[in-house]
Coordinates of C-alpha atoms in Angstrom, one line a residue:
Chain A
M1 CA -6.8 -27.8 8.4
N2 CA -4.1 -30.3 7.6
G3 CA -0.7 -29.9 5.9
N4 CA -2.1 -31.1 2.5
A5 CA -4.8 -28.6 2.6
Y6 CA -2.3 -25.7 3.0
S7 CA -0.1 -27.1 0.3
S8 CA -3.0 -26.9 -2.2
K9 CA -3.6 -23.4 -1.6
D10 CA -2.2 -20.4 -3.5
D11 CA -0.1 -17.7 -2.0
R12 CA -3.0 -15.3 -1.8
E13 CA -5.1 -17.6 0.1
L14 CA -2.2 -18.5 2.5
V15 CA -1.5 -14.8 3.0
R16 CA -5.2 -14.1 4.0
A17 CA -5.2 -17.0 6.4
A18 CA -1.8 -15.8 7.9
Q19 CA -3.1 -12.3 8.3
K20 CA -5.9 -13.8 10.5
G21 CA -3.2 -15.3 12.7
D22 CA -2.8 -18.7 11.1
T23 CA 0.8 -19.7 11.7
M24 CA 0.5 -22.9 9.7
A25 CA -0.4 -21.1 6.6
F26 CA 2.5 -18.7 7.2
E27 CA 4.7 -21.9 7.6
E28 CA 3.7 -23.1 4.2
L29 CA 4.7 -19.6 2.7
V30 CA 8.0 -19.9 4.4
A31 CA 8.4 -23.4 3.0
R32 CA 7.6 -22.2 -0.6
H33 CA 9.8 -19.2 -0.6
R34 CA 12.6 -19.8 1.9
D35 CA 15.2 -21.0 -0.9
K36 CA 14.6 -17.7 -2.8
V37 CA 14.8 -15.5 0.3
Y38 CA 17.8 -17.3 1.5
A39 CA 19.5 -17.2 -2.0
R40 CA 18.9 -13.4 -2.1
A41 CA 20.5 -12.9 1.3
Y42 CA 23.4 -15.2 0.5
G43 CA 24.0 -13.3 -2.7
M44 CA 24.4 -10.1 -0.9
M45 CA 26.1 -11.3 2.2
R46 CA 28.4 -13.9 0.8
N47 CA 28.2 -15.8 4.1
E48 CA 26.0 -18.8 5.0
D49 CA 25.5 -18.0 8.6
A50 CA 24.6 -14.4 7.9
A51 CA 22.2 -15.4 5.1
L52 CA 20.5 -17.9 7.4
D53 CA 20.1 -15.3 10.2
L54 CA 19.0 -12.5 7.9
S55 CA 16.6 -14.7 5.9
Q56 CA 14.9 -15.9 9.2
E57 CA 14.7 -12.5 10.6
A58 CA 13.1 -11.3 7.3
W59 CA 10.5 -14.1 7.9
V60 CA 9.8 -12.9 11.4
K61 CA 9.5 -9.3 10.2
G62 CA 7.4 -10.5 7.4
W63 CA 4.9 -12.0 10.0
Q64 CA 4.9 -8.9 12.0
R65 CA 4.1 -6.7 9.1
L66 CA 1.8 -9.1 7.2
R67 CA -1.2 -6.9 7.7
Q68 CA 0.5 -4.1 5.8
F69 CA 0.8 -6.4 2.7
Q70 CA -2.1 -5.5 0.4
G71 CA -1.2 -7.6 -2.5
E72 CA 0.2 -4.8 -4.7
S73 CA 3.1 -7.2 -5.7
S74 CA 3.4 -10.9 -5.3
F75 CA 4.1 -12.2 -1.9
S76 CA 7.6 -13.5 -3.1
T77 CA 8.6 -9.9 -4.2
W78 CA 7.3 -8.5 -1.0
I79 CA 9.2 -10.8 1.4
T80 CA 12.4 -10.5 -0.7
R81 CA 12.3 -6.8 -0.5
I82 CA 12.3 -7.2 3.2
V83 CA 15.4 -9.5 3.2
I84 CA 17.2 -7.1 0.9
N85 CA 16.5 -4.2 3.2
L86 CA 17.9 -6.2 6.1
C87 CA 21.0 -7.2 4.1
L88 CA 21.6 -3.4 3.0
D89 CA 21.2 -2.3 6.7
Q90 CA 23.8 -5.0 7.8
L91 CA 26.2 -4.3 4.9
R92 CA 26.0 -0.4 5.7
K93 CA 27.0 -1.3 9.3
Q94 CA 29.8 -3.4 8.1
K95 CA 30.9 -0.9 5.5
R96 CA 31.3 1.8 8.1
Q97 CA 33.9 -0.3 9.8
R98 CA 36.0 -0.8 6.8
T99 CA 37.8 1.2 4.1
D100 CA 36.5 1.2 0.6
S101 CA 37.5 -1.8 -1.5
L102 CA 40.1 -1.7 -4.3
E103 CA 37.2 -2.1 -6.8
A104 CA 35.4 0.9 -5.6
L105 CA 38.6 3.0 -5.8
S106 CA 39.0 1.7 -9.4
E107 CA 35.6 2.8 -10.3
E108 CA 36.1 6.2 -8.8
S109 CA 39.4 6.7 -10.7
G110 CA 38.0 6.1 -14.1
G111 CA 36.7 2.6 -14.5
V112 CA 39.2 0.3 -16.0
E113 CA 36.4 -2.1 -16.8
R114 CA 35.3 0.1 -19.7
Q115 CA 38.6 -0.6 -21.4
M116 CA 38.3 -4.4 -20.9
P117 CA 37.9 -6.4 -24.1
V118 CA 34.5 -7.8 -24.7
V119 CA 34.2 -11.4 -23.4
V120 CA 31.7 -13.7 -24.9
V121 CA 30.3 -16.1 -22.3
N122 CA 28.2 -19.2 -22.7
P123 CA 26.7 -20.2 -19.4
S124 CA 25.7 -23.8 -20.4
A125 CA 28.9 -24.8 -22.2
G126 CA 30.2 -27.9 -20.6
L127 CA 29.4 -26.9 -17.1
E128 CA 27.6 -29.0 -14.5
R129 CA 25.0 -27.2 -12.6
E130 CA 26.9 -27.3 -9.2
E131 CA 30.1 -26.6 -10.9
L132 CA 28.5 -23.4 -12.4
R133 CA 27.0 -22.4 -9.1
Q134 CA 30.4 -22.6 -7.4
R135 CA 32.2 -20.6 -10.1
I136 CA 29.5 -17.9 -10.1
D137 CA 29.7 -17.9 -6.3
R138 CA 33.5 -17.3 -6.5
A139 CA 33.1 -14.6 -9.1
L140 CA 30.5 -12.8 -6.9
D141 CA 32.9 -12.9 -4.1
Q142 CA 35.4 -10.9 -6.1
L143 CA 33.0 -8.0 -6.5
S144 CA 32.9 -5.3 -4.0
Y145 CA 29.7 -4.7 -1.9
E146 CA 28.7 -1.8 -4.1
H147 CA 29.0 -3.6 -7.3
R148 CA 27.5 -6.8 -6.1
T149 CA 24.5 -5.0 -4.5
A150 CA 23.8 -2.9 -7.7
L151 CA 23.9 -6.1 -9.7
I152 CA 21.6 -8.0 -7.4
L153 CA 19.1 -5.3 -6.9
H154 CA 18.9 -4.8 -10.7
E155 CA 18.9 -8.4 -11.8
F156 CA 16.9 -10.0 -9.1
Q157 CA 14.8 -7.3 -7.7
D158 CA 14.0 -5.8 -11.1
M159 CA 14.7 -2.3 -9.6
E160 CA 15.2 0.6 -11.9
Y161 CA 18.2 2.7 -11.7
K162 CA 16.5 5.5 -9.7
E163 CA 15.4 3.0 -7.1
I164 CA 18.8 1.5 -6.7
A165 CA 20.3 4.9 -6.4
K166 CA 17.8 5.8 -3.6
V167 CA 18.4 2.5 -1.8
M168 CA 22.2 2.8 -2.1
G169 CA 22.3 6.5 -1.5
C170 CA 24.2 7.4 -4.7
S171 CA 23.5 9.1 -8.1
I172 CA 21.9 7.3 -11.0
G173 CA 25.2 7.8 -12.9
T174 CA 27.0 5.8 -10.2
V175 CA 24.5 3.1 -10.4
M176 CA 25.0 2.8 -14.2
S177 CA 28.7 2.7 -13.7
R178 CA 28.6 0.1 -10.9
L179 CA 26.2 -2.0 -12.9
F180 CA 28.4 -1.9 -16.0
Y181 CA 31.5 -2.7 -14.0
A182 CA 29.8 -5.6 -12.2
R183 CA 28.5 -7.1 -15.3
R184 CA 31.8 -7.0 -17.2
R185 CA 33.8 -8.2 -14.3
M186 CA 31.5 -11.1 -13.9
A187 CA 31.8 -11.9 -17.6
A188 CA 35.6 -11.6 -17.4
L189 CA 36.0 -13.7 -14.2
L190 CA 33.7 -16.4 -15.5
A191 CA 35.4 -16.5 -18.8
N192 CA 38.8 -16.9 -17.2
L193 CA 37.6 -19.6 -14.9
K194 CA 36.3 -21.5 -17.9
N195 CA 39.5 -21.1 -19.7
E196 CA 41.4 -22.5 -16.7
D197 CA 39.2 -25.6 -16.5
L198 CA 39.9 -26.1 -20.3
R199 CA 43.6 -26.3 -19.8
Chain B
M1 CA 33.0 3.2 -28.4
D2 CA 33.3 6.0 -26.0
E3 CA 32.4 5.6 -22.4
D4 CA 29.2 7.3 -22.5
W5 CA 27.9 5.4 -25.4
K6 CA 28.7 2.1 -23.5
L7 CA 26.6 3.3 -20.5
K8 CA 23.8 4.3 -22.9
A9 CA 23.8 1.0 -24.6
Q10 CA 23.5 -0.7 -21.1
A11 CA 20.6 1.7 -20.2
W12 CA 18.9 0.8 -23.6
L13 CA 19.4 -2.9 -22.7
D14 CA 17.8 -2.3 -19.3
G15 CA 14.9 -0.3 -20.8
E16 CA 15.9 2.8 -18.9
L17 CA 15.8 5.2 -21.8
P18 CA 12.9 7.3 -23.0
A19 CA 11.3 6.0 -26.2
Q20 CA 12.9 8.5 -28.6
E21 CA 16.4 8.0 -27.2
A22 CA 15.9 4.3 -27.1
Q23 CA 15.0 4.2 -30.9
R24 CA 18.2 6.2 -31.7
V25 CA 20.4 3.7 -29.6
Q26 CA 18.7 0.8 -31.2
D27 CA 19.4 2.0 -34.6
R28 CA 23.1 2.6 -33.8
V29 CA 23.4 -0.8 -32.1
G30 CA 22.0 -2.4 -35.2
K31 CA 24.9 -1.0 -37.1
D32 CA 27.6 -1.5 -34.5
A33 CA 29.1 -5.0 -34.1
E34 CA 31.2 -4.0 -31.2
A35 CA 28.1 -2.7 -29.4
Q36 CA 26.2 -5.9 -30.1
A37 CA 29.0 -8.0 -28.6
L38 CA 29.1 -5.8 -25.6
L39 CA 25.4 -6.2 -25.0
K40 CA 25.7 -9.8 -25.4
E41 CA 28.4 -9.9 -22.7
L42 CA 26.3 -7.7 -20.3
E43 CA 23.2 -10.1 -20.9
G44 CA 25.5 -13.1 -20.2
A45 CA 26.0 -11.9 -16.6
N46 CA 22.3 -12.0 -16.0
T47 CA 22.0 -15.6 -17.2
F48 CA 24.7 -16.6 -14.9
L49 CA 23.1 -14.9 -12.0
D50 CA 19.8 -16.6 -12.7
A51 CA 21.4 -20.0 -12.9
F52 CA 23.3 -19.3 -9.6
E53 CA 20.2 -18.3 -7.6
R54 CA 18.1 -21.3 -8.8
E55 CA 20.7 -23.6 -7.4
L56 CA 20.9 -22.2 -3.9
R57 CA 19.1 -24.1 -1.2
V58 CA 18.7 -23.4 2.6
P59 CA 21.2 -25.7 4.2
E60 CA 18.6 -26.8 6.9
S61 CA 15.5 -28.9 6.9
R62 CA 12.1 -27.3 6.6
E63 CA 11.2 -28.1 10.2
F64 CA 14.5 -26.9 11.7
Y65 CA 14.4 -23.6 9.7
W66 CA 10.8 -22.9 10.5
S67 CA 11.3 -23.7 14.4
R68 CA 13.6 -20.7 14.8
I69 CA 11.2 -18.6 13.1
Q70 CA 8.4 -19.7 15.0
R71 CA 10.1 -19.2 18.3
A72 CA 10.9 -15.7 17.3
I73 CA 7.3 -15.1 16.3
H74 CA 6.0 -16.5 19.7
A75 CA 8.6 -14.5 21.7
G76 CA 8.0 -11.2 20.0
E77 CA 4.9 -9.2 20.0
P78 CA 2.1 -11.3 18.6
V79 CA 0.5 -10.1 15.4
A80 CA -3.0 -9.5 16.3
P81 CA -5.3 -10.7 13.6
A82 CA -7.8 -8.1 12.2
T83 CA -10.8 -9.9 13.7
T84 CA -9.4 -10.0 17.3
L85 CA -8.5 -6.3 17.1
W86 CA -11.9 -5.5 16.0
L87 CA -13.4 -7.6 18.9
T88 CA -11.2 -5.9 21.4
R89 CA -12.3 -2.4 20.3
W90 CA -15.9 -3.4 20.2
W91 CA -15.8 -4.9 23.7
K92 CA -14.0 -1.7 24.9
L93 CA -17.0 0.3 23.7
V94 CA -19.7 -1.9 24.9
L95 CA -18.2 -2.6 28.4
P96 CA -19.0 0.7 30.1
V97 CA -22.5 0.8 28.6
A98 CA -23.2 -2.8 29.8
A99 CA -22.0 -2.0 33.3
T100 CA -24.2 1.1 33.6
T101 CA -27.2 -0.8 32.2
A102 CA -26.6 -3.5 34.8
L103 CA -26.4 -1.0 37.6
V104 CA -29.6 0.8 36.6
L105 CA -31.3 -2.6 36.3
V106 CA -30.3 -3.7 39.8
F107 CA -31.4 -0.4 41.2
A108 CA -34.8 -0.6 39.5
L109 CA -35.2 -4.1 40.7
S110 CA -34.4 -3.2 44.3
R111 CA -37.0 -0.5 44.2
S112 CA -39.7 -2.9 43.2
G113 CA -38.4 -5.7 45.4
P114 CA -40.1 -7.2 48.6
G115 CA -38.8 -4.5 50.8
H116 CA -40.1 -1.6 48.8
P117 CA -43.2 0.3 50.1
S118 CA -44.9 0.5 46.8
R119 CA -45.6 -3.3 47.0
P120 CA -48.5 -4.1 49.2
A121 CA -47.2 -7.5 50.2
A122 CA -44.2 -6.1 51.5
Q123 CA -44.6 -4.6 55.0
S124 CA -41.2 -3.3 55.2
T125 CA -40.5 -0.7 57.8
L126 CA -39.1 2.7 57.5
A127 CA -36.1 1.6 59.5
A128 CA -35.4 -1.1 56.9
Q129 CA -35.8 1.3 54.2
A130 CA -33.4 3.5 55.7
Q131 CA -30.6 0.9 55.4
P132 CA -28.2 2.3 52.7
A133 CA -27.4 0.8 49.5
Q134 CA -23.6 0.7 49.1
C135 CA -21.4 0.8 46.0
T136 CA -17.8 0.2 46.5
I137 CA -14.7 0.1 44.2
A138 CA -12.1 -2.0 45.9
D139 CA -10.4 -3.1 42.7
P140 CA -10.3 -0.8 39.7
A141 CA -11.6 -3.7 37.5
A142 CA -14.6 -4.7 39.8
L143 CA -17.5 -2.8 41.0
T144 CA -19.6 -3.9 43.9
Y145 CA -23.2 -2.9 44.6
E146 CA -25.0 -4.1 47.7
D147 CA -28.6 -3.3 48.5
Y148 CA -29.3 -4.3 52.0
N149 CA -33.1 -3.8 51.6
A150 CA -33.2 -6.2 48.6
G151 CA -30.7 -8.4 50.2
A152 CA -28.7 -8.3 47.0
T153 CA -25.1 -8.0 46.1
L154 CA -23.9 -7.5 42.6
V155 CA -20.3 -7.6 41.7
W156 CA -19.4 -6.5 38.2
F157 CA -16.0 -7.5 36.9
S158 CA -14.4 -5.8 34.0
Y159 CA -11.5 -7.9 32.7
P160 CA -9.1 -7.3 31.2
P161 CA -9.1 -4.0 33.1
E162 CA -9.0 -0.8 31.1
K163 CA -5.4 -0.1 31.9
E164 CA -4.3 -3.4 30.5
L165 CA -6.3 -2.9 27.4
A166 CA -4.7 0.5 26.9
A167 CA -1.1 -0.8 27.5
N168 CA -1.6 -3.7 25.2
R169 CA -2.7 -1.5 22.3

């Protein structure tokens, strides 16, 4: 089968072929979903090298566990779950080696974000796509691991509160609080950046 | 807005409330301009994140990115396709049966061969009949059967050996 034959197949056909040991079919799956898997890893790790390493490791694990994939979810969801779990493991290891962030302390001490004034944001207003990406990137950088992870698991993985709580090893109440903080902080950070640019 | 109400409004936005409670929150949000502004802000964060992820690209070519994955796949334990595994198991079951059948067949042929007294044409002597048949196992994976009367030697190889099969499982 040549490359064109693979590119015309849908994910399910490629998965079936890959489950029989066809690495070319798997390569096509990698090509299709690599940006998403990398973006998810980058969103969590905030580091290009780590995101590359973990995203590639996720693909290797995906290959090794491919026969376990029964199609309950889309292949894209399945492989991004793998990369998220790898990122969480990595972040837990890193967390053990450092003290809690100021944001986490703030959250535990009562949550100043709840007193923040509401900020109205308009994602498309006057921003070029690359510029927007860079600004969001910087804003995400300012979130702690806990807040960023809660946000990413909820927004990108469509996880429910209880699932996030299980993955992160905390209560549902803490998930709600982290999510609330993360969203409001993102809105505030992005609104500030926009105002700076307008000056 | 008190803190609990803010978190409840967020839970409503995320579809995390049971139907009855969701209806109560929805009614209250409908009358509360501050809550509406808050929810708009929370939704805005999602929009930003979607835009962010769409723009991210792997900073390597398709070939280069794949080459590292491919190397790791080949270096690691290969993923045995379902069909191969089935064949391995099938072969493992059939092999001993086939070996036994082959031995019985050789033995039967040797008894009806030219050296056997039941054949009129064969004028074999008692001395010749007394020559032993030998069965040796020099290699755990190979079985040798020699019948001096029939002048036949049969070597049965069983590869990969049972031990290897077990180790690879």
